[in-house]
PDB file of C-alpha atoms in Angstrom:
ATOM      1  CA  MET A  83     105.156 103.184  69.403  1.00  0.00           C
ATOM      2  CA  GLU A  84     106.578 105.253  71.576  1.00  0.00           C
ATOM      3  CA  VAL A  85     104.306 106.475  75.118  1.00  0.00           C
ATOM      4  CA  PRO A  86     102.426 109.909  74.466  1.00  0.00           C
ATOM      5  CA  ASN A  87     103.313 112.554  76.797  1.00  0.00           C
ATOM      6  CA  HIS A  88      99.964 113.034  78.302  1.00  0.00           C
ATOM      7  CA  MET A  89     100.300 109.366  79.433  1.00  0.00           C
ATOM      8  CA  LEU A  90     103.401 109.949  81.161  1.00  0.00           C
ATOM      9  CA  SER A  91     101.925 113.539  82.569  1.00  0.00           C
ATOM     10  CA  THR A  92      98.892 112.089  83.472  1.00  0.00           C
ATOM     11  CA  LEU A  93     100.817 109.196  85.764  1.00  0.00           C
ATOM     12  CA  GLU A  94     103.281 111.305  87.032  1.00  0.00           C
ATOM     13  CA  ARG A  95     100.147 113.718  88.522  1.00  0.00           C
ATOM     14  CA  LEU A  96      98.457 110.252  90.062  1.00  0.00           C
ATOM     15  CA  ARG A  97     101.545 110.189  91.743  1.00  0.00           C
ATOM     16  CA  THR A  98     101.735 113.105  93.684  1.00  0.00           C
ATOM     17  CA  ALA A  99      98.345 112.931  94.556  1.00  0.00           C
ATOM     18  CA  ALA A 100      98.694 109.250  95.859  1.00  0.00           C
ATOM     19  CA  VAL A 101     101.317 110.262  97.526  1.00  0.00           C
ATOM     20  CA  VAL A 102      98.899 113.048  99.229  1.00  0.00           C
ATOM     21  CA  ALA A 103      96.972 110.232  99.626  1.00  0.00           C
ATOM     22  CA  LEU A 104      99.119 108.059 101.602  1.00  0.00           C
ATOM     23  CA  LEU A 105     100.919 110.990 103.826  1.00  0.00           C
ATOM     24  CA  GLY A 106      96.700 111.605 104.792  1.00  0.00           C
ATOM     25  CA  ILE A 107      96.121 107.872 106.032  1.00  0.00           C
ATOM     26  CA  ALA A 108      99.442 108.316 107.960  1.00  0.00           C
ATOM     27  CA  VAL A 109      98.825 111.749 109.767  1.00  0.00           C
ATOM     28  CA  THR A 110      95.225 110.093 110.220  1.00  0.00           C
ATOM     29  CA  HIS A 111      97.279 107.230 112.293  1.00  0.00           C
ATOM     30  CA  VAL A 112      99.223 109.221 114.062  1.00  0.00           C
ATOM     31  CA  PHE A 113      96.575 111.304 115.574  1.00  0.00           C
ATOM     32  CA  GLU A 114      94.939 107.961 117.408  1.00  0.00           C
ATOM     33  CA  LEU A 115      98.181 105.936 117.844  1.00  0.00           C
ATOM     34  CA  PRO A 116      98.399 107.532 121.677  1.00  0.00           C
ATOM     35  CA  ASP A 117      95.018 105.724 122.162  1.00  0.00           C
ATOM     36  CA  LYS A 118      95.571 102.588 120.208  1.00  0.00           C
ATOM     37  CA  LEU A 119      98.792 102.114 122.670  1.00  0.00           C
ATOM     38  CA  LYS A 120      96.779 103.021 126.354  1.00  0.00           C
ATOM     39  CA  GLU A 121      94.428 100.597 125.637  1.00  0.00           C
ATOM     40  CA  SER A 122      94.890  97.617 127.128  1.00  0.00           C
ATOM     41  CA  GLY A 123      93.061  95.073 125.046  1.00  0.00           C
ATOM     42  CA  VAL A 124      93.365  96.617 121.418  1.00  0.00           C
ATOM     43  CA  ARG A 125      97.760  97.475 121.659  1.00  0.00           C
ATOM     44  CA  TYR A 126      97.540  95.161 118.699  1.00  0.00           C
ATOM     45  CA  GLN A 127      95.697  97.824 116.699  1.00  0.00           C
ATOM     46  CA  GLY A 128      98.298 100.395 117.804  1.00  0.00           C
ATOM     47  CA  VAL A 129     100.953  97.757 116.260  1.00  0.00           C
ATOM     48  CA  LEU A 130      99.036  98.206 113.260  1.00  0.00           C
ATOM     49  CA  PHE A 131      99.083 101.037 113.133  1.00  0.00           C
ATOM     50  CA  ILE A 132     102.486 102.044 114.114  1.00  0.00           C
ATOM     51  CA  ALA A 133     103.174  99.534 110.394  1.00  0.00           C
ATOM     52  CA  LEU A 134     100.603 101.576 108.366  1.00  0.00           C
ATOM     53  CA  ILE A 135     102.133 104.941 109.567  1.00  0.00           C
ATOM     54  CA  VAL A 136     105.450 103.247 108.098  1.00  0.00           C
ATOM     55  CA  GLY A 137     104.274 102.183 105.244  1.00  0.00           C
ATOM     56  CA  CYS A 138     102.508 104.843 103.912  1.00  0.00           C
ATOM     57  CA  VAL A 139     105.756 106.953 105.105  1.00  0.00           C
ATOM     58  CA  LEU A 140     107.849 104.681 102.923  1.00  0.00           C
ATOM     59  CA  MET A 141     105.826 104.071  99.753  1.00  0.00           C
ATOM     60  CA  ALA A 142     105.595 107.952  99.649  1.00  0.00           C
ATOM     61  CA  ALA A 143     109.458 108.515  99.462  1.00  0.00           C
ATOM     62  CA  ILE A 144     110.144 105.815  97.374  1.00  0.00           C
ATOM     63  CA  ALA A 145     107.368 107.114  95.111  1.00  0.00           C
ATOM     64  CA  THR A 146     109.540 108.144  91.807  1.00  0.00           C
ATOM     65  CA  ARG A 147     112.833 105.295  92.647  1.00  0.00           C
ATOM     66  CA  THR A 148     110.648 102.090  92.104  1.00  0.00           C
ATOM     67  CA  PRO A 149     109.102 100.980  89.715  1.00  0.00           C
ATOM     68  CA  ALA A 150     105.430 101.611  88.784  1.00  0.00           C
ATOM     69  CA  ARG A 151     103.114  98.512  88.865  1.00  0.00           C
ATOM     70  CA  PRO A 152     104.526  97.561  92.437  1.00  0.00           C
ATOM     71  CA  TRP A 153     104.675 100.798  94.007  1.00  0.00           C
ATOM     72  CA  TRP A 154     100.485 101.104  92.379  1.00  0.00           C
ATOM     73  CA  ILE A 155      99.721  97.574  93.504  1.00  0.00           C
ATOM     74  CA  GLY A 156     100.951  99.185  97.057  1.00  0.00           C
ATOM     75  CA  VAL A 157      98.971 101.816  97.342  1.00  0.00           C
ATOM     76  CA  LEU A 158      96.277 100.306  96.566  1.00  0.00           C
ATOM     77  CA  ALA A 159      97.268  97.465  99.313  1.00  0.00           C
ATOM     78  CA  LEU A 160      97.599 100.578 101.707  1.00  0.00           C
ATOM     79  CA  SER A 161      94.784 102.295 100.686  1.00  0.00           C
ATOM     80  CA  ALA A 162      92.265  99.349 100.496  1.00  0.00           C
ATOM     81  CA  LEU A 163      93.222  97.267 103.942  1.00  0.00           C
ATOM     82  CA  PRO A 164      93.026 100.197 106.442  1.00  0.00           C
ATOM     83  CA  LEU A 165      89.323 100.571 104.688  1.00  0.00           C
ATOM     84  CA  ILE A 166      88.438  97.507 105.082  1.00  0.00           C
ATOM     85  CA  ALA A 167      88.960  97.201 108.877  1.00  0.00           C
ATOM     86  CA  TYR A 168      88.029 100.379 109.309  1.00  0.00           C
ATOM     87  CA  VAL A 169      84.106  99.020 108.407  1.00  0.00           C
ATOM     88  CA  ILE A 170      84.733  95.813 110.016  1.00  0.00           C
ATOM     89  CA  SER A 171      85.626  97.616 113.496  1.00  0.00           C
ATOM     90  CA  ARG A 172      82.155  99.778 113.336  1.00  0.00           C
ATOM     91  CA  SER A 173      80.170  97.380 112.265  1.00  0.00           C
ATOM     92  CA  ALA A 174      81.154  93.747 113.790  1.00  0.00           C
ATOM     93  CA  GLY A 175      84.022  94.756 115.340  1.00  0.00           C
ATOM     94  CA  LEU A 176      87.847  93.300 116.441  1.00  0.00           C
ATOM     95  CA  PRO A 177      88.715  92.013 118.935  1.00  0.00           C
ATOM     96  CA  GLY A 178      88.639  93.734 122.220  1.00  0.00           C
ATOM     97  CA  GLY A 179      87.542  96.370 120.088  1.00  0.00           C
ATOM     98  CA  ALA A 180      84.012  96.916 120.974  1.00  0.00           C
ATOM     99  CA  ASP A 181      83.784 100.929 121.852  1.00  0.00           C
ATOM    100  CA  ASP A 182      84.633 101.201 118.446  1.00  0.00           C
ATOM    101  CA  ILE A 183      81.520  99.675 117.362  1.00  0.00           C
ATOM    102  CA  GLY A 184      79.171 102.109 115.293  1.00  0.00           C
ATOM    103  CA  ALA A 185      81.067 104.782 115.852  1.00  0.00           C
ATOM    104  CA  TRP A 186      80.881 105.600 112.358  1.00  0.00           C
ATOM    105  CA  ALA A 187      81.363 109.403 112.449  1.00  0.00           C
ATOM    106  CA  GLU A 188      84.603 109.681 114.194  1.00  0.00           C
ATOM    107  CA  PRO A 189      86.263 112.635 112.248  1.00  0.00           C
ATOM    108  CA  SER A 190      89.398 111.238 112.310  1.00  0.00           C
ATOM    109  CA  GLY A 191      88.605 108.205 110.772  1.00  0.00           C
ATOM    110  CA  ILE A 192      86.155 109.646 107.802  1.00  0.00           C
ATOM    111  CA  ALA A 193      89.152 111.501 107.409  1.00  0.00           C
ATOM    112  CA  SER A 194      91.071 108.374 106.892  1.00  0.00           C
ATOM    113  CA  LEU A 195      88.508 107.064 104.703  1.00  0.00           C
ATOM    114  CA  VAL A 196      88.428 110.070 102.343  1.00  0.00           C
ATOM    115  CA  PHE A 197      92.224 109.497 101.955  1.00  0.00           C
ATOM    116  CA  GLU A 198      92.047 105.541 101.415  1.00  0.00           C
ATOM    117  CA  THR A 199      89.472 106.010  99.114  1.00  0.00           C
ATOM    118  CA  ALA A 200      91.373 109.117  97.304  1.00  0.00           C
ATOM    119  CA  GLY A 201      94.234 106.495  97.684  1.00  0.00           C
ATOM    120  CA  ILE A 202      92.064 103.314  95.850  1.00  0.00           C
ATOM    121  CA  LEU A 203      90.648 105.511  92.942  1.00  0.00           C
ATOM    122  CA  LEU A 204      94.074 106.586  92.186  1.00  0.00           C
ATOM    123  CA  ALA A 205      95.452 103.560  91.388  1.00  0.00           C
ATOM    124  CA  ALA A 206      92.638 101.928  89.860  1.00  0.00           C
ATOM    125  CA  ARG A 207      93.296 104.716  87.690  1.00  0.00           C
ATOM    126  CA  ALA A 208      96.874 104.161  87.116  1.00  0.00           C
ATOM    127  CA  LEU A 209      97.204 100.782  86.604  1.00  0.00           C
ATOM    128  CA  PRO A 210      95.558 100.381  83.754  1.00  0.00           C
ATOM    129  CA  LEU A 211      97.709 103.031  82.018  1.00  0.00           C
ATOM    130  CA  VAL A 212     100.753 101.601  83.695  1.00  0.00           C
ATOM    131  CA  ALA A 213     100.021  98.333  81.751  1.00  0.00           C
ATOM    132  CA  THR A 214      98.952 100.433  78.366  1.00  0.00           C
ATOM    133  CA  MET A 215     102.715 101.915  79.121  1.00  0.00           C
ATOM    134  CA  ARG A 216     104.150  98.415  78.895  1.00  0.00           C
ATOM    135  CA  GLU A 217     101.745  96.779  76.546  1.00  0.00           C
ATOM    136  CA  ARG A 218     103.418  99.825  74.108  1.00  0.00           C
ATOM    137  CA  VAL A 219     106.377  99.440  74.687  1.00  0.00           C
ATOM    138  CA  PHE A 220     106.763  95.595  74.206  1.00  0.00           C
ATOM    139  CA  THR A 221     104.982  95.603  71.430  1.00  0.00           C
ATOM    140  CA  ARG A 222     107.949  97.656  69.432  1.00  0.00           C
ATOM    141  CA  PRO A 223     110.119  96.363  67.551  1.00  0.00           C
ATOM    142  CA  SER A 224     113.582  94.677  69.165  1.00  0.00           C
ATOM    143  CA  ARG A 225     115.557  97.716  68.541  1.00  0.00           C
ATOM    144  CA  GLN A 226     113.454  99.936  70.007  1.00  0.00           C
ATOM    145  CA  ARG A 227     112.652  97.733  73.371  1.00  0.00           C
ATOM    146  CA  PRO A 228     113.998  99.042  76.620  1.00  0.00           C
ATOM    147  CA  ARG A 229     116.912  96.911  77.943  1.00  0.00           C
ATOM    148  CA  ARG A 230     116.160  95.221  81.451  1.00  0.00           C
ATOM    149  CA  ALA A 231     117.309  97.886  83.127  1.00  0.00           C
ATOM    150  CA  GLU A 232     115.510 101.009  82.240  1.00  0.00           C
ATOM    151  CA  LEU A 233     112.808  98.586  83.139  1.00  0.00           C
ATOM    152  CA  ILE A 234     113.526  97.589  86.986  1.00  0.00           C
ATOM    153  CA  ARG A 235     113.690 102.150  87.150  1.00  0.00           C
ATOM    154  CA  GLY A 236     110.663 102.252  85.553  1.00  0.00           C
ATOM    155  CA  GLU A 237     112.217 104.187  82.934  1.00  0.00           C
ATOM    156  CA  TYR A 238     109.600 103.239  79.991  1.00  0.00           C
TER     157      TYR A 238
END
């Protein structure tokens, strides 16, 4: 059974939107990075911001060069983890970051939440599609199954 073209085009649109969400997460954290690196009590947050920024940019860069399922799981992780950290930092607080408690209306934080939420929703929509595609591929008769190299490159 072949994978329908509409399923492939839907995944391509979702991937494009996810790349925008990843880059949005990176940009919003770039704006906050100088402040986090200056504050002695939360320098570790600056390091985490750098890791997040690099991770988002790398995931955006490899969007078309990696198998679909691991990429979407990465998008989900890079979107959910900073959102969780935001909620913790604004409610209970992170070590050394007591000044963030209650600062829910910070514009860059809200912008980041929008991109993070978008990344989570996009991944939640894409992962079942990827699973359906894999299911369709592996239920084909053996003579029509893709080669291992095609699966690794995500060309199924």
